[in-house]
């Protein structure tokens, strides 16, 4: 079937964090929410139909996961990512963030150190700090409008015996990099040599632009698979963040047992009834929707890039290889972090995710969520264009 991603669906009064909380968070009822990473699109029809059928059944008792559930996920990972995984390797958590917190508790002790590569998804910093572990930065290198890893620095920080873990973001949010096999191999070798466990957050693994291929870190070699855990979820792929399901792949039995122990302590072994139905049907029947979504997203990226090149010359798009998030270099606007935030929120009336919240290297940048109908994206960009023009006119007036 043909999906219509141009359709605007009001999300107000659905307890949506992105829409219903925007006024409270940003203090303006007219602000256009283009922040937090969920999409303004309806999920694949087979998912919606399966959920309706499940709801019609009317009995919502304790729910586990069937063989079919696991097989659907295993087949997906094989089909889309060419990685053979086994059912016994998989653990389920109510999201990737809970899995990262469980991983920190399972594999490190209070006071241990965890590496992250900033600018990076803000909760990476929070989850380390909330668990009383120390953050060690291995900032990304930004050269010629492209991000890369700083291996020399990684070698140096990984040598510290208190460093026990790295949280890798692949594809990287917000830098948009889909790390190549060579890049991951270099990182993996440094981590292995220094006994640093790799927690590979692959939340965005299915959202990759043409010409790029996602490589699951653990799929590269048996050694990597034995020294890592891989966090995946259907939430980004099929817009299912609200059903809170994640599949965590842990091939190493010792690591898996430690992880499972915390799941048991927290009584997280069962699943949300609707989450199981949604995830299973998405992985079984959601491919057609995903391929159409990826085409539409490619169009949104082209639209955004062309618009900015033509009308917003002060801003530079960092071309993403994956994720539906555009990372924009706004440093030429000459505003400090707070001024830039105020400029977007108060002058342009758009809610983006401000660069400084992604840690070192994020200042002067902003992150735009492109997973919305194209003319909503256009609305957001026109708001920014108007605000930039007003600003220029005001500055010219002041000079006079
Ligand atoms: C890299 C990354 N990891 C994890 C998450 C959150 O995942 P979950 O909602 O499954 O906890 C996000 C959401 O944007 C993300 O970008």
mmCIF file of C-alpha atoms and ligand atoms in Angstrom:
data_model
loop_
_atom_site.group_PDB
_atom_site.id
_atom_site.type_symbol
_atom_site.label_atom_id
_atom_site.label_comp_id
_atom_site.label_asym_id
_atom_site.label_seq_id
_atom_site.Cartn_x
_atom_site.Cartn_y
_atom_site.Cartn_z
ATOM 1 C CA UNK A 1 0.000 0.000 0.000
ATOM 2 C CA UNK A 2 1.004 3.616 -0.458
ATOM 3 C CA UNK A 3 1.447 5.622 2.741
ATOM 4 C CA UNK A 4 0.750 9.348 2.827
ATOM 5 C CA UNK A 5 3.452 11.051 4.876
ATOM 6 C CA UNK A 6 2.157 14.501 3.877
ATOM 7 C CA UNK A 7 -0.912 14.073 6.048
ATOM 8 C CA UNK A 8 -0.901 16.273 9.149
ATOM 9 C CA UNK A 9 -2.179 14.502 12.234
ATOM 10 C CA UNK A 10 -2.835 16.593 15.309
ATOM 11 C CA UNK A 11 -1.051 15.090 18.280
ATOM 12 C CA UNK A 12 -2.487 17.505 20.823
ATOM 13 C CA UNK A 13 -4.346 15.895 23.731
ATOM 14 C CA UNK A 14 -2.604 12.549 23.277
ATOM 15 C CA UNK A 15 -0.232 13.069 26.244
ATOM 16 C CA UNK A 16 2.482 13.603 23.652
ATOM 17 C CA UNK A 17 5.720 14.846 25.229
ATOM 18 C CA UNK A 18 6.686 16.563 21.976
ATOM 19 C CA UNK A 19 3.394 18.437 21.461
ATOM 20 C CA UNK A 20 1.401 18.560 24.690
ATOM 21 C CA UNK A 21 4.388 19.531 26.840
ATOM 22 C CA UNK A 22 5.798 22.080 24.399
ATOM 23 C CA UNK A 23 3.821 25.065 25.699
ATOM 24 C CA UNK A 24 4.717 24.297 29.309
ATOM 25 C CA UNK A 25 8.387 23.650 28.526
ATOM 26 C CA UNK A 26 8.994 26.491 26.117
ATOM 27 C CA UNK A 27 6.437 28.979 27.443
ATOM 28 C CA UNK A 28 4.681 29.668 24.167
ATOM 29 C CA UNK A 29 1.558 28.034 22.775
ATOM 30 C CA UNK A 30 2.505 28.953 19.198
ATOM 31 C CA UNK A 31 5.874 27.227 19.258
ATOM 32 C CA UNK A 32 6.393 24.546 16.595
ATOM 33 C CA UNK A 33 7.791 21.361 18.189
ATOM 34 C CA UNK A 34 10.668 19.925 16.155
ATOM 35 C CA UNK A 35 12.668 18.596 19.057
ATOM 36 C CA UNK A 36 12.541 15.182 20.833
ATOM 37 C CA UNK A 37 13.114 12.186 18.512
ATOM 38 C CA UNK A 38 9.728 10.834 17.596
ATOM 39 C CA UNK A 39 7.865 11.191 14.321
ATOM 40 C CA UNK A 40 4.604 12.942 13.508
ATOM 41 C CA UNK A 41 3.543 9.953 11.376
ATOM 42 C CA UNK A 42 1.140 7.073 11.938
ATOM 43 C CA UNK A 43 2.950 3.739 12.431
ATOM 44 C CA UNK A 44 2.689 0.976 9.780
ATOM 45 C CA UNK A 45 -0.905 -0.089 9.097
ATOM 46 C CA UNK A 46 -0.305 -3.749 10.081
ATOM 47 C CA UNK A 47 0.872 -2.521 13.478
ATOM 48 C CA UNK A 48 -2.171 -0.319 14.000
ATOM 49 C CA UNK A 49 -4.492 -3.153 12.890
ATOM 50 C CA UNK A 50 -2.822 -5.682 15.176
ATOM 51 C CA UNK A 51 -3.094 -3.282 18.125
ATOM 52 C CA UNK A 52 -6.806 -2.731 17.414
ATOM 53 C CA UNK A 53 -7.362 -6.466 17.325
ATOM 54 C CA UNK A 54 -5.443 -6.915 20.553
ATOM 55 C CA UNK A 55 -7.462 -4.112 22.198
ATOM 56 C CA UNK A 56 -10.722 -5.690 20.981
ATOM 57 C CA UNK A 57 -9.787 -8.873 22.796
ATOM 58 C CA UNK A 58 -10.256 -6.918 25.984
ATOM 59 C CA UNK A 59 -8.190 -9.055 28.359
ATOM 60 C CA UNK A 60 -4.831 -7.513 29.210
ATOM 61 C CA UNK A 61 -3.242 -9.793 31.780
ATOM 62 C CA UNK A 62 0.466 -10.433 32.381
ATOM 63 C CA UNK A 63 2.233 -10.791 29.071
ATOM 64 C CA UNK A 64 5.390 -12.615 28.043
ATOM 65 C CA UNK A 65 7.013 -12.918 24.615
ATOM 66 C CA UNK A 66 6.422 -15.820 22.251
ATOM 67 C CA UNK A 67 8.807 -17.598 19.896
ATOM 68 C CA UNK A 68 7.127 -15.650 17.104
ATOM 69 C CA UNK A 69 8.078 -12.393 18.777
ATOM 70 C CA UNK A 70 11.760 -13.335 18.920
ATOM 71 C CA UNK A 71 11.782 -14.868 15.453
ATOM 72 C CA UNK A 72 10.333 -11.706 13.923
ATOM 73 C CA UNK A 73 13.187 -9.682 15.462
ATOM 74 C CA UNK A 74 15.880 -12.252 14.567
ATOM 75 C CA UNK A 75 14.657 -12.298 10.946
ATOM 76 C CA UNK A 76 14.659 -8.497 10.819
ATOM 77 C CA UNK A 77 18.247 -8.237 12.036
ATOM 78 C CA UNK A 78 19.286 -10.895 9.493
ATOM 79 C CA UNK A 79 17.359 -9.316 6.606
ATOM 80 C CA UNK A 80 18.172 -5.662 7.217
ATOM 81 C CA UNK A 81 21.602 -5.929 8.859
ATOM 82 C CA UNK A 82 22.997 -9.268 7.693
ATOM 83 C CA UNK A 83 23.699 -10.340 11.275
ATOM 84 C CA UNK A 84 22.765 -13.785 12.578
ATOM 85 C CA UNK A 85 21.699 -13.607 16.171
ATOM 86 C CA UNK A 86 20.280 -16.246 18.473
ATOM 87 C CA UNK A 87 17.152 -16.144 20.572
ATOM 88 C CA UNK A 88 18.959 -16.863 23.811
ATOM 89 C CA UNK A 89 21.116 -13.756 23.348
ATOM 90 C CA UNK A 90 18.117 -11.401 23.490
ATOM 91 C CA UNK A 91 16.847 -9.629 26.590
ATOM 92 C CA UNK A 92 13.928 -7.202 26.584
ATOM 93 C CA UNK A 93 13.722 -3.918 28.469
ATOM 94 C CA UNK A 94 11.138 -1.108 28.435
ATOM 95 C CA UNK A 95 13.366 1.074 26.250
ATOM 96 C CA UNK A 96 17.036 1.583 25.495
ATOM 97 C CA UNK A 97 17.674 4.057 28.309
ATOM 98 C CA UNK A 98 16.641 1.516 30.967
ATOM 99 C CA UNK A 99 19.000 -0.941 29.246
ATOM 100 C CA UNK A 100 21.900 1.520 29.439
ATOM 101 C CA UNK A 101 21.212 2.054 33.126
ATOM 102 C CA UNK A 102 21.052 -1.710 33.712
ATOM 103 C CA UNK A 103 24.303 -2.161 31.772
ATOM 104 C CA UNK A 104 26.076 0.437 33.919
ATOM 105 C CA UNK A 105 24.835 -1.270 37.087
ATOM 106 C CA UNK A 106 25.691 -4.740 35.793
ATOM 107 C CA UNK A 107 29.176 -4.155 34.455
ATOM 108 C CA UNK A 108 30.656 -1.287 36.488
ATOM 109 C CA UNK A 109 30.908 -0.164 40.106
ATOM 110 C CA UNK A 110 30.290 3.232 41.673
ATOM 111 C CA UNK A 111 33.231 5.495 40.905
ATOM 112 C CA UNK A 112 34.172 3.654 37.713
ATOM 113 C CA UNK A 113 34.510 5.660 34.526
ATOM 114 C CA UNK A 114 32.489 5.474 31.306
ATOM 115 C CA UNK A 115 33.537 6.989 27.971
ATOM 116 C CA UNK A 116 31.150 8.906 25.714
ATOM 117 C CA UNK A 117 31.794 10.679 22.433
ATOM 118 C CA UNK A 118 30.362 14.189 22.541
ATOM 119 C CA UNK A 119 28.385 15.928 21.211
ATOM 120 C CA UNK A 120 26.029 13.062 21.973
ATOM 121 C CA UNK A 121 22.464 12.169 23.003
ATOM 122 C CA UNK A 122 22.021 14.035 26.299
ATOM 123 C CA UNK A 123 20.714 11.111 28.449
ATOM 124 C CA UNK A 124 24.075 9.321 27.964
ATOM 125 C CA UNK A 125 25.555 11.868 30.348
ATOM 126 C CA UNK A 126 22.613 11.713 32.719
ATOM 127 C CA UNK A 127 22.533 7.924 32.986
ATOM 128 C CA UNK A 128 26.227 7.780 33.920
ATOM 129 C CA UNK A 129 25.918 10.543 36.500
ATOM 130 C CA UNK A 130 22.675 9.224 38.013
ATOM 131 C CA UNK A 131 24.437 5.909 38.597
ATOM 132 C CA UNK A 132 27.352 7.667 40.338
ATOM 133 C CA UNK A 133 29.881 6.744 37.695
ATOM 134 C CA UNK A 134 32.261 9.293 36.160
ATOM 135 C CA UNK A 135 32.025 10.547 32.604
ATOM 136 C CA UNK A 136 35.174 10.463 30.495
ATOM 137 C CA UNK A 137 35.026 12.446 27.279
ATOM 138 C CA UNK A 138 36.387 11.281 23.966
ATOM 139 C CA UNK A 139 34.962 14.148 21.904
ATOM 140 C CA UNK A 140 34.347 13.635 18.214
ATOM 141 C CA UNK A 141 36.585 15.474 15.776
ATOM 142 C CA UNK A 142 34.819 17.933 13.490
ATOM 143 C CA UNK A 143 36.783 18.519 10.339
ATOM 144 C CA UNK A 144 35.604 19.678 6.908
ATOM 145 C CA UNK A 145 31.975 19.582 8.027
ATOM 146 C CA UNK A 146 32.221 15.919 8.968
ATOM 147 C CA UNK A 147 32.546 14.181 12.302
ATOM 148 C CA UNK A 148 35.054 11.444 12.997
ATOM 149 C CA UNK A 149 36.450 9.641 16.004
ATOM 150 C CA UNK A 150 39.580 10.780 17.822
ATOM 151 C CA UNK A 151 41.465 7.489 18.192
ATOM 152 C CA UNK A 152 44.603 9.030 19.677
ATOM 153 C CA UNK A 153 42.541 10.494 22.484
ATOM 154 C CA UNK A 154 40.603 7.243 22.859
ATOM 155 C CA UNK A 155 43.881 5.324 23.275
ATOM 156 C CA UNK A 156 44.860 7.745 25.992
ATOM 157 C CA UNK A 157 41.629 7.768 27.995
ATOM 158 C CA UNK A 158 41.006 4.013 27.633
ATOM 159 C CA UNK A 159 44.360 3.320 29.300
ATOM 160 C CA UNK A 160 43.021 4.563 32.657
ATOM 161 C CA UNK A 161 42.274 1.420 34.681
ATOM 162 C CA UNK A 162 39.117 2.969 36.141
ATOM 163 C CA UNK A 163 37.611 3.233 32.660
ATOM 164 C CA UNK A 164 35.384 0.174 32.299
ATOM 165 C CA UNK A 165 32.955 0.980 29.535
ATOM 166 C CA UNK A 166 32.205 3.084 26.459
ATOM 167 C CA UNK A 167 28.706 3.958 25.305
ATOM 168 C CA UNK A 168 28.982 4.049 21.534
ATOM 169 C CA UNK A 169 26.250 5.774 19.529
ATOM 170 C CA UNK A 170 25.874 4.069 16.131
ATOM 171 C CA UNK A 171 24.383 5.684 14.073
ATOM 172 C CA UNK A 172 25.450 8.760 15.962
ATOM 173 C CA UNK A 173 22.849 11.140 17.368
ATOM 174 C CA UNK A 174 23.194 14.082 16.745
ATOM 175 C CA UNK A 175 26.245 13.999 14.419
ATOM 176 C CA UNK A 176 24.437 11.790 11.906
ATOM 177 C CA UNK A 177 27.403 9.506 11.275
ATOM 178 C CA UNK A 178 26.819 5.878 10.352
ATOM 179 C CA UNK A 179 30.167 4.518 11.490
ATOM 180 C CA UNK A 180 31.970 2.392 8.915
ATOM 181 C CA UNK A 181 33.279 -1.087 9.594
ATOM 182 C CA UNK A 182 36.832 0.305 9.574
ATOM 183 C CA UNK A 183 36.026 3.029 12.096
ATOM 184 C CA UNK A 184 34.248 0.575 14.395
ATOM 185 C CA UNK A 185 37.097 -1.905 14.085
ATOM 186 C CA UNK A 186 39.626 0.712 15.152
ATOM 187 C CA UNK A 187 37.474 1.662 18.133
ATOM 188 C CA UNK A 188 36.852 -1.979 19.019
ATOM 189 C CA UNK A 189 40.539 -2.878 18.951
ATOM 190 C CA UNK A 190 41.427 -0.040 21.319
ATOM 191 C CA UNK A 191 38.601 -1.035 23.679
ATOM 192 C CA UNK A 192 39.507 -4.714 23.635
ATOM 193 C CA UNK A 193 43.175 -4.007 24.283
ATOM 194 C CA UNK A 194 42.243 -1.915 27.328
ATOM 195 C CA UNK A 195 39.444 -4.127 28.594
ATOM 196 C CA UNK A 196 36.766 -1.496 27.976
ATOM 197 C CA UNK A 197 33.328 -2.993 27.404
ATOM 198 C CA UNK A 198 31.448 -1.610 24.405
ATOM 199 C CA UNK A 199 27.787 -0.782 24.909
ATOM 200 C CA UNK A 200 26.613 -0.121 21.380
ATOM 201 C CA UNK A 201 23.444 1.966 21.290
ATOM 202 C CA UNK A 202 21.973 1.235 17.864
ATOM 203 C CA UNK A 203 18.610 2.951 18.421
ATOM 204 C CA UNK A 204 18.749 4.496 14.936
ATOM 205 C CA UNK A 205 20.074 1.384 13.151
ATOM 206 C CA UNK A 206 17.278 1.256 10.576
ATOM 207 C CA UNK A 207 17.303 4.948 9.659
ATOM 208 C CA UNK A 208 20.113 5.173 7.139
ATOM 209 C CA UNK A 209 20.274 7.239 3.937
ATOM 210 C CA UNK A 210 21.028 5.834 0.486
ATOM 211 C CA UNK A 211 24.684 5.034 -0.074
ATOM 212 C CA UNK A 212 25.320 4.164 3.582
ATOM 213 C CA UNK A 213 25.142 0.864 5.429
ATOM 214 C CA UNK A 214 24.754 0.330 9.116
ATOM 215 C CA UNK A 215 27.236 -2.110 10.635
ATOM 216 C CA UNK A 216 26.255 -3.582 14.005
ATOM 217 C CA UNK A 217 29.428 -3.334 16.091
ATOM 218 C CA UNK A 218 29.088 -6.901 17.378
ATOM 219 C CA UNK A 219 28.655 -8.316 13.870
ATOM 220 C CA UNK A 220 32.240 -7.417 12.916
ATOM 221 C CA UNK A 221 33.989 -10.284 14.717
ATOM 222 C CA UNK A 222 33.488 -12.922 17.371
ATOM 223 C CA UNK A 223 35.801 -11.025 19.676
ATOM 224 C CA UNK A 224 33.707 -7.857 19.352
ATOM 225 C CA UNK A 225 30.497 -9.809 19.804
ATOM 226 C CA UNK A 226 31.944 -11.330 22.971
ATOM 227 C CA UNK A 227 32.945 -7.942 24.425
ATOM 228 C CA UNK A 228 29.854 -5.873 23.729
ATOM 229 C CA UNK A 229 26.136 -5.543 24.130
ATOM 230 C CA UNK A 230 23.918 -4.111 21.411
ATOM 231 C CA UNK A 231 20.860 -2.028 22.228
ATOM 232 C CA UNK A 232 18.082 -1.866 19.641
ATOM 233 C CA UNK A 233 14.426 -0.860 19.641
ATOM 234 C CA UNK A 234 11.550 -0.553 17.199
ATOM 235 C CA UNK A 235 10.875 2.930 18.611
ATOM 236 C CA UNK A 236 12.784 5.074 16.104
ATOM 237 C CA UNK A 237 12.243 2.758 13.139
ATOM 238 C CA UNK A 238 8.442 2.527 13.358
ATOM 239 C CA UNK A 239 7.605 5.491 15.608
ATOM 240 C CA UNK A 240 6.796 3.263 18.581
ATOM 241 C CA UNK A 241 8.608 5.054 21.435
ATOM 242 C CA UNK A 242 5.385 5.126 23.453
ATOM 243 C CA UNK A 243 5.033 1.336 23.629
ATOM 244 C CA UNK A 244 8.400 1.074 25.391
ATOM 245 C CA UNK A 245 10.001 -2.059 23.993
ATOM 246 C CA UNK A 246 13.674 -2.671 23.368
ATOM 247 C CA UNK A 247 15.658 -5.746 22.354
ATOM 248 C CA UNK A 248 19.118 -6.003 23.822
ATOM 249 C CA UNK A 249 21.529 -8.454 22.217
ATOM 250 C CA UNK A 250 24.114 -10.009 24.553
ATOM 251 C CA UNK A 251 25.992 -12.953 23.000
ATOM 252 C CA UNK A 252 28.413 -13.408 25.945
ATOM 253 C CA UNK A 253 26.778 -15.619 28.603
ATOM 254 C CA UNK A 254 28.597 -14.082 31.543
ATOM 255 C CA UNK A 255 27.578 -10.560 30.536
ATOM 256 C CA UNK A 256 24.054 -11.758 29.797
ATOM 257 C CA UNK A 257 23.717 -13.364 33.229
ATOM 258 C CA UNK A 258 24.826 -10.179 35.004
ATOM 259 C CA UNK A 259 22.396 -8.110 32.933
ATOM 260 C CA UNK A 260 19.566 -10.553 33.579
ATOM 261 C CA UNK A 261 20.226 -10.407 37.307
ATOM 262 C CA UNK A 262 19.435 -6.681 37.401
ATOM 263 C CA UNK A 263 16.331 -7.253 35.244
ATOM 264 C CA UNK A 264 15.212 -9.768 37.874
ATOM 265 C CA UNK A 265 15.987 -7.475 40.797
ATOM 266 C CA UNK A 266 13.929 -4.729 39.146
ATOM 267 C CA UNK A 267 11.072 -7.124 38.224
ATOM 268 C CA UNK A 268 11.316 -6.064 34.589
ATOM 269 C CA UNK A 269 10.976 -9.563 33.143
ATOM 270 C CA UNK A 270 7.473 -9.189 31.703
ATOM 271 C CA UNK A 271 6.331 -6.915 28.899
ATOM 272 C CA UNK A 272 3.668 -4.366 28.128
ATOM 273 C CA UNK A 273 0.908 -6.243 26.274
ATOM 274 C CA UNK A 274 0.655 -3.642 23.524
ATOM 275 C CA UNK A 275 4.410 -3.312 23.234
ATOM 276 C CA UNK A 276 4.801 -6.977 22.360
ATOM 277 C CA UNK A 277 2.034 -6.851 19.747
ATOM 278 C CA UNK A 278 3.374 -3.646 18.209
ATOM 279 C CA UNK A 279 7.013 -4.750 18.027
ATOM 280 C CA UNK A 280 6.271 -8.219 16.670
ATOM 281 C CA UNK A 281 3.985 -6.934 13.925
ATOM 282 C CA UNK A 282 6.328 -4.108 13.040
ATOM 283 C CA UNK A 283 9.237 -6.493 12.515
ATOM 284 C CA UNK A 284 7.048 -8.938 10.609
ATOM 285 C CA UNK A 285 5.078 -6.565 8.396
ATOM 286 C CA UNK A 286 6.568 -3.066 8.738
ATOM 287 C CA UNK A 287 9.180 -3.189 6.007
ATOM 288 C CA UNK A 288 7.052 -1.674 3.245
ATOM 289 C CA UNK A 289 6.210 1.287 5.473
ATOM 290 C CA UNK A 290 9.848 1.745 6.490
ATOM 291 C CA UNK A 291 11.107 1.791 2.908
ATOM 292 C CA UNK A 292 8.494 4.410 1.970
ATOM 293 C CA UNK A 293 9.335 6.427 5.067
ATOM 294 C CA UNK A 294 13.043 6.367 4.183
ATOM 295 C CA UNK A 295 12.243 7.690 0.695
ATOM 296 C CA UNK A 296 10.121 10.459 2.177
ATOM 297 C CA UNK A 297 12.842 11.305 4.701
ATOM 298 C CA UNK A 298 15.406 11.509 1.929
ATOM 299 C CA UNK A 299 13.064 14.081 0.302
ATOM 300 C CA UNK A 300 12.792 16.021 3.567
ATOM 301 C CA UNK A 301 16.563 16.125 3.901
ATOM 302 C CA UNK A 302 16.930 17.418 0.336
ATOM 303 C CA UNK A 303 14.231 20.006 1.022
ATOM 304 C CA UNK A 304 15.890 21.185 4.238
ATOM 305 C CA UNK A 305 19.351 21.310 2.669
ATOM 306 C CA UNK A 306 18.178 23.249 -0.386
ATOM 307 C CA UNK A 307 16.108 25.641 1.726
ATOM 308 C CA UNK A 308 19.005 26.420 4.034
ATOM 309 C CA UNK A 309 21.536 26.782 1.209
ATOM 310 C CA UNK A 310 19.199 29.186 -0.570
ATOM 311 C CA UNK A 311 17.631 31.189 2.246
ATOM 312 C CA UNK A 312 19.716 30.740 5.359
ATOM 313 C CA UNK A 313 23.290 31.151 4.299
ATOM 314 C CA UNK A 314 24.405 31.775 7.897
ATOM 315 C CA UNK A 315 23.521 28.164 8.761
ATOM 316 C CA UNK A 316 25.305 25.017 7.562
ATOM 317 C CA UNK A 317 23.741 21.553 7.383
ATOM 318 C CA UNK A 318 26.042 18.721 8.456
ATOM 319 C CA UNK A 319 24.963 16.072 5.927
ATOM 320 C CA UNK A 320 23.606 13.140 7.947
ATOM 321 C CA UNK A 321 24.267 9.540 6.893
ATOM 322 C CA UNK A 322 21.604 8.229 9.247
ATOM 323 C CA UNK A 323 18.881 9.296 11.754
ATOM 324 C CA UNK A 324 16.004 11.649 10.960
ATOM 325 C CA UNK A 325 17.775 14.428 12.861
ATOM 326 C CA UNK A 326 19.528 17.295 11.106
ATOM 327 C CA UNK A 327 22.499 18.801 12.938
ATOM 328 C CA UNK A 328 22.962 22.428 11.983
ATOM 329 C CA UNK A 329 26.052 24.558 12.465
ATOM 330 C CA UNK A 330 24.709 27.985 13.486
ATOM 331 C CA UNK A 331 27.945 29.503 14.732
ATOM 332 C CA UNK A 332 27.999 32.112 11.966
ATOM 333 C CA UNK A 333 24.903 33.683 13.548
ATOM 334 C CA UNK A 334 27.320 34.971 16.203
ATOM 335 C CA UNK A 335 25.122 34.070 19.192
ATOM 336 C CA UNK A 336 26.241 32.359 22.366
ATOM 337 C CA UNK A 337 24.518 29.151 23.501
ATOM 338 C CA UNK A 338 21.767 30.839 25.495
ATOM 339 C CA UNK A 339 21.194 33.555 22.892
ATOM 340 C CA UNK A 340 20.863 30.903 20.185
ATOM 341 C CA UNK A 341 18.305 28.995 22.248
ATOM 342 C CA UNK A 342 16.311 32.189 22.866
ATOM 343 C CA UNK A 343 16.596 33.112 19.207
ATOM 344 C CA UNK A 344 15.017 29.864 18.023
ATOM 345 C CA UNK A 345 12.404 29.653 20.766
ATOM 346 C CA UNK A 346 11.403 33.290 21.216
ATOM 347 C CA UNK A 347 12.144 34.943 17.869
ATOM 348 C CA UNK A 348 11.534 32.053 15.452
ATOM 349 C CA UNK A 349 9.048 30.153 17.671
ATOM 350 C CA UNK A 350 10.509 26.761 16.884
ATOM 351 C CA UNK A 351 11.543 24.190 19.470
ATOM 352 C CA UNK A 352 14.745 22.478 18.357
ATOM 353 C CA UNK A 353 17.175 20.626 20.620
ATOM 354 C CA UNK A 354 19.920 23.095 21.415
ATOM 355 C CA UNK A 355 23.467 22.003 20.695
ATOM 356 C CA UNK A 356 24.962 22.804 24.097
ATOM 357 C CA UNK A 357 22.719 20.165 25.725
ATOM 358 C CA UNK A 358 24.647 17.469 23.795
ATOM 359 C CA UNK A 359 27.830 18.229 25.722
ATOM 360 C CA UNK A 360 31.275 19.415 24.666
ATOM 361 C CA UNK A 361 31.373 20.432 21.009
ATOM 362 C CA UNK A 362 27.623 21.062 20.765
ATOM 363 C CA UNK A 363 27.630 24.806 21.420
ATOM 364 C CA UNK A 364 26.539 26.891 18.450
ATOM 365 C CA UNK A 365 24.725 23.944 16.852
ATOM 366 C CA UNK A 366 21.097 22.888 16.920
ATOM 367 C CA UNK A 367 19.254 19.640 16.158
ATOM 368 C CA UNK A 368 16.138 19.598 14.008
ATOM 369 C CA UNK A 369 13.731 16.669 13.863
ATOM 370 C CA UNK A 370 12.824 16.146 10.195
ATOM 371 C CA UNK A 371 10.307 13.317 10.769
ATOM 372 C CA UNK A 372 7.255 15.429 9.994
ATOM 373 C CA UNK A 373 5.172 16.283 6.915
ATOM 374 C CA UNK A 374 7.224 18.345 4.476
ATOM 375 C CA UNK A 375 5.142 21.482 4.773
ATOM 376 C CA UNK A 376 5.478 21.393 8.564
ATOM 377 C CA UNK A 377 9.239 21.257 8.009
ATOM 378 C CA UNK A 378 8.866 24.185 5.607
ATOM 379 C CA UNK A 379 6.848 26.099 8.215
ATOM 380 C CA UNK A 380 9.653 25.598 10.742
ATOM 381 C CA UNK A 381 12.349 26.708 8.306
ATOM 382 C CA UNK A 382 10.356 29.764 7.182
ATOM 383 C CA UNK A 383 9.998 30.795 10.831
ATOM 384 C CA UNK A 384 13.778 30.665 11.170
ATOM 385 C CA UNK A 385 14.280 32.570 7.897
ATOM 386 C CA UNK A 386 11.911 35.317 9.086
ATOM 387 C CA UNK A 387 13.658 35.597 12.441
ATOM 388 C CA UNK A 388 17.110 35.790 10.828
ATOM 389 C CA UNK A 389 15.917 38.575 8.502
ATOM 390 C CA UNK A 390 14.351 40.487 11.406
ATOM 391 C CA UNK A 391 17.591 40.128 13.328
ATOM 392 C CA UNK A 392 19.665 41.417 10.428
ATOM 393 C CA UNK A 393 17.285 44.375 9.956
ATOM 394 C CA UNK A 394 17.465 45.152 13.692
ATOM 395 C CA UNK A 395 21.249 45.024 13.681
ATOM 396 C CA UNK A 396 21.396 47.287 10.608
ATOM 397 C CA UNK A 397 19.033 49.731 12.365
ATOM 398 C CA UNK A 398 21.264 49.768 15.444
ATOM 399 C CA UNK A 399 24.370 50.473 13.346
ATOM 400 C CA UNK A 400 22.569 53.455 11.787
HETATM 401 C C1 LIG B 1 20.832 7.226 20.616
HETATM 402 C C2 LIG B 1 19.563 7.068 21.390
HETATM 403 N N1 LIG B 1 19.483 6.139 22.352
HETATM 404 C C3 LIG B 1 18.367 5.938 23.074
HETATM 405 C C4 LIG B 1 17.243 6.704 22.852
HETATM 406 C C5 LIG B 1 16.035 6.491 23.688
HETATM 407 O O1 LIG B 1 15.590 5.224 23.523
HETATM 408 P P1 LIG B 1 14.374 4.672 24.395
HETATM 409 O O2 LIG B 1 13.220 5.586 24.172
HETATM 410 O O3 LIG B 1 14.160 3.312 23.841
HETATM 411 O O4 LIG B 1 14.831 4.656 25.824
HETATM 412 C C6 LIG B 1 17.275 7.697 21.855
HETATM 413 C C7 LIG B 1 16.111 8.543 21.607
HETATM 414 O O5 LIG B 1 16.143 9.528 20.932
HETATM 415 C C8 LIG B 1 18.465 7.877 21.113
HETATM 416 O O6 LIG B 1 18.555 8.798 20.153
#
